[in-house]
PDB file of C-alpha atoms in Angstrom:
ATOM      1  CA  LEU A   1       7.340   3.293 -28.197  1.00  0.00           C
ATOM      2  CA  PRO A   2       4.267   4.867 -25.754  1.00  0.00           C
ATOM      3  CA  TYR A   3       3.178   1.173 -24.628  1.00  0.00           C
ATOM      4  CA  ARG A   4       6.835  -0.309 -24.971  1.00  0.00           C
ATOM      5  CA  ALA A   5       6.355   1.359 -20.802  1.00  0.00           C
ATOM      6  CA  ARG A   6       3.305   0.369 -20.117  1.00  0.00           C
ATOM      7  CA  ILE A   7       4.125  -2.759 -20.280  1.00  0.00           C
ATOM      8  CA  LEU A   8       7.713  -2.874 -18.776  1.00  0.00           C
ATOM      9  CA  ASN A   9       5.658  -1.989 -16.066  1.00  0.00           C
ATOM     10  CA  ALA A  10       3.031  -4.309 -16.220  1.00  0.00           C
ATOM     11  CA  LEU A  11       5.794  -6.954 -16.468  1.00  0.00           C
ATOM     12  CA  GLY A  12       7.010  -5.474 -13.190  1.00  0.00           C
ATOM     13  CA  TRP A  13       4.628  -5.011 -11.122  1.00  0.00           C
ATOM     14  CA  VAL A  14       3.409  -8.868 -11.909  1.00  0.00           C
ATOM     15  CA  HIS A  15       6.315  -9.881 -11.364  1.00  0.00           C
ATOM     16  CA  GLY A  16       6.130  -7.889  -7.599  1.00  0.00           C
ATOM     17  CA  GLU A  17       3.102  -9.278  -6.696  1.00  0.00           C
ATOM     18  CA  LEU A  18       4.332 -13.114  -7.450  1.00  0.00           C
ATOM     19  CA  GLN A  19       7.636 -11.634  -4.503  1.00  0.00           C
ATOM     20  CA  ASP A  20       9.640 -12.271  -7.570  1.00  0.00           C
ATOM     21  CA  PHE A  21      11.945  -8.767  -7.019  1.00  0.00           C
ATOM     22  CA  GLU A  22      14.681  -8.934  -9.061  1.00  0.00           C
ATOM     23  CA  PRO A  23      13.041  -9.577 -11.933  1.00  0.00           C
ATOM     24  CA  ALA A  24      10.050  -6.994 -11.139  1.00  0.00           C
ATOM     25  CA  ILE A  25      12.637  -4.367 -10.343  1.00  0.00           C
ATOM     26  CA  SER A  26      14.511  -4.605 -14.159  1.00  0.00           C
ATOM     27  CA  PHE A  27      11.324  -4.286 -15.233  1.00  0.00           C
ATOM     28  CA  ASN A  28      10.196  -1.802 -13.866  1.00  0.00           C
ATOM     29  CA  GLN A  29      14.078   0.251 -14.497  1.00  0.00           C
ATOM     30  CA  ARG A  30      13.859  -0.803 -17.858  1.00  0.00           C
ATOM     31  CA  SER A  31      10.141   1.216 -17.788  1.00  0.00           C
ATOM     32  CA  LEU A  32      11.110   4.315 -16.900  1.00  0.00           C
ATOM     33  CA  GLU A  33      14.211   4.136 -18.964  1.00  0.00           C
ATOM     34  CA  THR A  34      11.766   3.444 -21.643  1.00  0.00           C
ATOM     35  CA  ALA A  35       9.868   6.807 -20.402  1.00  0.00           C
ATOM     36  CA  LYS A  36      12.937   8.452 -20.518  1.00  0.00           C
ATOM     37  CA  ALA A  37      13.308   8.117 -24.043  1.00  0.00           C
ATOM     38  CA  MET A  38       9.864   9.126 -24.884  1.00  0.00           C
ATOM     39  CA  PRO A  39       9.032  12.560 -26.576  1.00  0.00           C
ATOM     40  CA  ALA A  40       6.841  14.089 -23.977  1.00  0.00           C
ATOM     41  CA  THR A  41       7.624  11.681 -20.987  1.00  0.00           C
ATOM     42  CA  ASP A  42       3.889  11.407 -19.836  1.00  0.00           C
ATOM     43  CA  SER A  43       3.459  10.903 -15.698  1.00  0.00           C
ATOM     44  CA  GLU A  44       1.446   8.372 -15.403  1.00  0.00           C
ATOM     45  CA  VAL A  45       3.433   5.664 -17.095  1.00  0.00           C
ATOM     46  CA  SER A  46       6.571   6.806 -14.599  1.00  0.00           C
ATOM     47  CA  SER A  47       5.218   7.320 -12.007  1.00  0.00           C
ATOM     48  CA  ASN A  48       3.607   4.154 -11.722  1.00  0.00           C
ATOM     49  CA  GLY A  49       7.176   2.430 -13.093  1.00  0.00           C
ATOM     50  CA  ARG A  50       8.241   4.787  -9.974  1.00  0.00           C
ATOM     51  CA  LEU A  51       5.954   3.451  -7.386  1.00  0.00           C
ATOM     52  CA  ASN A  52       6.254   0.036  -8.680  1.00  0.00           C
ATOM     53  CA  LEU A  53      10.115  -0.147  -7.843  1.00  0.00           C
ATOM     54  CA  GLY A  54       9.702   1.742  -4.555  1.00  0.00           C
ATOM     55  CA  ASP A  55       7.033  -0.733  -3.113  1.00  0.00           C
ATOM     56  CA  ASP A  56       9.534  -3.851  -4.945  1.00  0.00           C
ATOM     57  CA  TYR A  57      12.037  -1.725  -2.776  1.00  0.00           C
ATOM     58  CA  LEU A  58      10.587  -1.733   0.225  1.00  0.00           C
ATOM     59  CA  ALA A  59       9.557  -5.058  -0.107  1.00  0.00           C
ATOM     60  CA  LEU A  60      13.456  -6.066   0.400  1.00  0.00           C
ATOM     61  CA  GLY A  61      13.447  -3.488   3.438  1.00  0.00           C
ATOM     62  CA  ARG A  62      16.023  -1.116   0.760  1.00  0.00           C
ATOM     63  CA  LEU A  63      14.044   1.649   2.514  1.00  0.00           C
ATOM     64  CA  ASP A  64      15.653   4.337   1.673  1.00  0.00           C
ATOM     65  CA  GLU A  65      15.886   3.586  -2.036  1.00  0.00           C
ATOM     66  CA  ALA A  66      11.604   3.359  -1.993  1.00  0.00           C
ATOM     67  CA  GLU A  67      12.251   6.792  -0.615  1.00  0.00           C
ATOM     68  CA  GLU A  68      13.728   7.815  -3.452  1.00  0.00           C
ATOM     69  CA  GLN A  69      11.153   6.606  -5.722  1.00  0.00           C
ATOM     70  CA  TYR A  70       8.398   7.617  -3.509  1.00  0.00           C
ATOM     71  CA  ARG A  71       9.554  11.565  -3.225  1.00  0.00           C
ATOM     72  CA  ILE A  72       9.632  11.718  -6.998  1.00  0.00           C
ATOM     73  CA  VAL A  73       5.995  11.271  -7.675  1.00  0.00           C
ATOM     74  CA  GLU A  74       5.080  12.800  -4.597  1.00  0.00           C
ATOM     75  CA  ARG A  75       5.811  16.300  -5.953  1.00  0.00           C
ATOM     76  CA  ILE A  76       3.356  15.375  -8.804  1.00  0.00           C
ATOM     77  CA  VAL A  77       1.098  14.203  -6.412  1.00  0.00           C
ATOM     78  CA  ARG A  78       1.614  16.813  -4.711  1.00  0.00           C
ATOM     79  CA  GLN A  79       1.903  19.491  -6.719  1.00  0.00           C
ATOM     80  CA  PRO A  80       1.178  18.456 -10.518  1.00  0.00           C
ATOM     81  CA  THR A  81       1.670  20.772 -12.729  1.00  0.00           C
ATOM     82  CA  PRO A  82      -1.664  20.911 -15.587  1.00  0.00           C
ATOM     83  CA  GLN A  83      -0.366  18.197 -18.017  1.00  0.00           C
ATOM     84  CA  GLU A  84       0.572  16.082 -14.734  1.00  0.00           C
ATOM     85  CA  ARG A  85      -3.195  15.485 -14.065  1.00  0.00           C
ATOM     86  CA  TRP A  86      -4.582  13.253 -16.009  1.00  0.00           C
ATOM     87  CA  ILE A  87      -5.404  10.027 -14.315  1.00  0.00           C
ATOM     88  CA  LEU A  88      -3.042  11.743 -10.556  1.00  0.00           C
ATOM     89  CA  TRP A  89      -6.097  10.340  -8.965  1.00  0.00           C
ATOM     90  CA  SER A  90      -5.661   6.621  -9.947  1.00  0.00           C
ATOM     91  CA  TYR A  91      -2.192   6.741  -8.972  1.00  0.00           C
ATOM     92  CA  SER A  92      -1.695   9.858  -6.192  1.00  0.00           C
ATOM     93  CA  GLN A  93      -3.808   6.375  -4.095  1.00  0.00           C
ATOM     94  CA  HIS A  94      -0.952   3.693  -4.999  1.00  0.00           C
ATOM     95  CA  PHE A  95       1.437   6.587  -3.318  1.00  0.00           C
ATOM     96  CA  PHE A  96      -0.793   7.265   0.078  1.00  0.00           C
ATOM     97  CA  HIS A  97      -0.883   4.418   0.864  1.00  0.00           C
ATOM     98  CA  SER A  98       3.014   3.196  -0.031  1.00  0.00           C
ATOM     99  CA  PHE A  99       4.199   5.801   1.183  1.00  0.00           C
ATOM    100  CA  GLY A 100       2.367   5.428   4.426  1.00  0.00           C
ATOM    101  CA  GLU A 101       3.874   1.871   4.389  1.00  0.00           C
ATOM    102  CA  LEU A 102       7.477   2.812   4.366  1.00  0.00           C
ATOM    103  CA  TRP A 103       6.621   5.117   7.381  1.00  0.00           C
ATOM    104  CA  LEU A 104       4.705   2.647   8.881  1.00  0.00           C
ATOM    105  CA  ALA A 105       8.269   0.271   7.885  1.00  0.00           C
ATOM    106  CA  ARG A 106      10.141   3.079   9.963  1.00  0.00           C
ATOM    107  CA  GLY A 107       8.156   3.561  12.633  1.00  0.00           C
ATOM    108  CA  ASP A 108       6.519   6.905  11.951  1.00  0.00           C
ATOM    109  CA  ALA A 109       3.015   5.618  12.591  1.00  0.00           C
ATOM    110  CA  ALA A 110       1.659   8.852  12.796  1.00  0.00           C
ATOM    111  CA  GLN A 111       3.090  10.134   9.425  1.00  0.00           C
ATOM    112  CA  ALA A 112       1.338   6.749   8.398  1.00  0.00           C
ATOM    113  CA  LEU A 113      -2.544   7.262   9.614  1.00  0.00           C
ATOM    114  CA  SER A 114      -2.304  10.242   7.524  1.00  0.00           C
ATOM    115  CA  LEU A 115      -1.166   9.108   4.683  1.00  0.00           C
ATOM    116  CA  ALA A 116      -3.970   6.231   5.507  1.00  0.00           C
ATOM    117  CA  ASP A 117      -6.009   8.650   5.510  1.00  0.00           C
ATOM    118  CA  GLU A 118      -5.512  10.162   2.318  1.00  0.00           C
ATOM    119  CA  CYS A 119      -5.912   6.994   0.585  1.00  0.00           C
ATOM    120  CA  ILE A 120      -8.642   6.068   2.239  1.00  0.00           C
ATOM    121  CA  ALA A 121     -11.091   9.703   1.299  1.00  0.00           C
ATOM    122  CA  LEU A 122      -9.473   9.696  -2.135  1.00  0.00           C
ATOM    123  CA  ALA A 123     -10.303   5.749  -2.905  1.00  0.00           C
ATOM    124  CA  GLU A 124     -13.622   6.532  -1.631  1.00  0.00           C
ATOM    125  CA  ARG A 125     -14.331   9.080  -3.993  1.00  0.00           C
ATOM    126  CA  THR A 126     -13.458   7.748  -6.783  1.00  0.00           C
ATOM    127  CA  GLY A 127     -14.833   4.471  -5.727  1.00  0.00           C
ATOM    128  CA  ARG A 128     -11.898   2.489  -5.722  1.00  0.00           C
ATOM    129  CA  ARG A 129     -12.366  -0.644  -3.147  1.00  0.00           C
ATOM    130  CA  LYS A 130      -9.588  -2.468  -3.328  1.00  0.00           C
ATOM    131  CA  ASN A 131      -7.521   0.636  -2.051  1.00  0.00           C
ATOM    132  CA  ILE A 132     -10.347   1.707   0.520  1.00  0.00           C
ATOM    133  CA  VAL A 133      -9.119  -1.883   1.547  1.00  0.00           C
ATOM    134  CA  LYS A 134      -5.126  -1.279   1.438  1.00  0.00           C
ATOM    135  CA  GLY A 135      -5.527   1.721   3.642  1.00  0.00           C
ATOM    136  CA  ARG A 136      -8.140   0.549   5.643  1.00  0.00           C
ATOM    137  CA  ARG A 137      -5.432  -2.519   6.393  1.00  0.00           C
ATOM    138  CA  LEU A 138      -2.776   0.491   6.721  1.00  0.00           C
ATOM    139  CA  ARG A 139      -4.738   2.531   8.695  1.00  0.00           C
ATOM    140  CA  ALA A 140      -5.430  -0.409  11.326  1.00  0.00           C
ATOM    141  CA  GLN A 141      -1.698  -1.201  11.353  1.00  0.00           C
ATOM    142  CA  ALA A 142      -0.894   2.537  12.181  1.00  0.00           C
ATOM    143  CA  LEU A 143      -3.425   2.496  14.914  1.00  0.00           C
ATOM    144  CA  LEU A 144      -1.992  -0.907  16.021  1.00  0.00           C
ATOM    145  CA  ALA A 145       1.941   0.423  16.509  1.00  0.00           C
ATOM    146  CA  LEU A 146      -0.016   3.892  17.602  1.00  0.00           C
ATOM    147  CA  GLU A 147      -1.022   2.272  20.534  1.00  0.00           C
ATOM    148  CA  PRO A 148       0.963  -1.684  21.173  1.00  0.00           C
ATOM    149  CA  GLY A 149      -1.629  -1.895  24.096  1.00  0.00           C
ATOM    150  CA  LEU A 150      -4.142  -2.395  21.933  1.00  0.00           C
ATOM    151  CA  GLU A 151      -2.979  -5.868  20.247  1.00  0.00           C
ATOM    152  CA  THR A 152      -3.042  -6.984  24.439  1.00  0.00           C
ATOM    153  CA  GLN A 153      -6.558  -5.698  25.058  1.00  0.00           C
ATOM    154  CA  ARG A 154      -7.422  -7.711  22.001  1.00  0.00           C
ATOM    155  CA  HIS A 155      -6.045 -10.394  23.149  1.00  0.00           C
ATOM    156  CA  ARG A 156      -6.806 -11.099  26.552  1.00  0.00           C
ATOM    157  CA  LEU A 157     -10.387  -9.914  25.106  1.00  0.00           C
ATOM    158  CA  ALA A 158     -10.174 -13.057  22.975  1.00  0.00           C
ATOM    159  CA  ARG A 159      -8.789 -15.678  25.935  1.00  0.00           C
ATOM    160  CA  GLN A 160     -12.426 -13.542  27.649  1.00  0.00           C
ATOM    161  CA  GLN A 161     -14.749 -14.975  24.858  1.00  0.00           C
ATOM    162  CA  ASP A 162     -12.901 -18.465  24.353  1.00  0.00           C
ATOM    163  CA  ASP A 163     -13.264 -18.675  28.503  1.00  0.00           C
ATOM    164  CA  VAL A 164     -17.004 -17.653  28.100  1.00  0.00           C
ATOM    165  CA  ARG A 165     -17.471 -20.124  25.556  1.00  0.00           C
ATOM    166  CA  LEU A 166     -15.928 -22.851  27.162  1.00  0.00           C
ATOM    167  CA  CYS A 167     -18.316 -21.678  30.496  1.00  0.00           C
ATOM    168  CA  VAL A 168     -21.987 -21.853  28.030  1.00  0.00           C
ATOM    169  CA  ASP A 169     -20.516 -25.079  26.819  1.00  0.00           C
ATOM    170  CA  ALA A 170     -20.142 -27.541  30.543  1.00  0.00           C
ATOM    171  CA  CYS A 171     -23.274 -24.715  31.516  1.00  0.00           C
ATOM    172  CA  GLN A 172     -25.542 -26.946  28.071  1.00  0.00           C
ATOM    173  CA  LEU A 173     -23.847 -29.931  28.637  1.00  0.00           C
ATOM    174  CA  ARG A 174     -24.865 -30.296  32.791  1.00  0.00           C
ATOM    175  CA  VAL A 175     -27.631 -29.541  31.430  1.00  0.00           C
ATOM    176  CA  ARG A 176     -28.277 -32.225  28.815  1.00  0.00           C
ATOM    177  CA  VAL A 177     -27.302 -34.764  31.412  1.00  0.00           C
ATOM    178  CA  GLY A 178     -29.539 -33.005  34.334  1.00  0.00           C
ATOM    179  CA  ASP A 179     -26.577 -32.154  36.601  1.00  0.00           C
TER     180      ASP A 179
END
């Protein structure tokens, strides 16, 4: 029974990664139901199931349902009991990134930025490169949302670089031709 919840959660995660959300949600819900039936519920199994379920809902634009799952995990991440500390460092990174994405989807880039920074700090301390990348990507998206003019500046600079390249190419061509 203990591994059944993990297997169902893993199947849900795989379907979510494939953007096959109906089976993903079904497997993740079944994982949570199985975890509840276990004598001593493992917070890591149920938290990962909730995070994956929240990610599925977020991808489908069901923000309130995603938030409901993330809030349950947030309590464990922010105020864990001694029995909830096992592997907390791992799924906390998933929580910070996913909850930050929810806030970004809701238009609160400042909150997303704060959560991105928490994700990055924890991922760097534990050497989880995948989560460092996820946190940095979320941080960049939040900064762009906070400063929409930055994206316009980036495009303007890219166009200027293209103009400079064209001028350099034209000058090189003149030198070769002898003009």
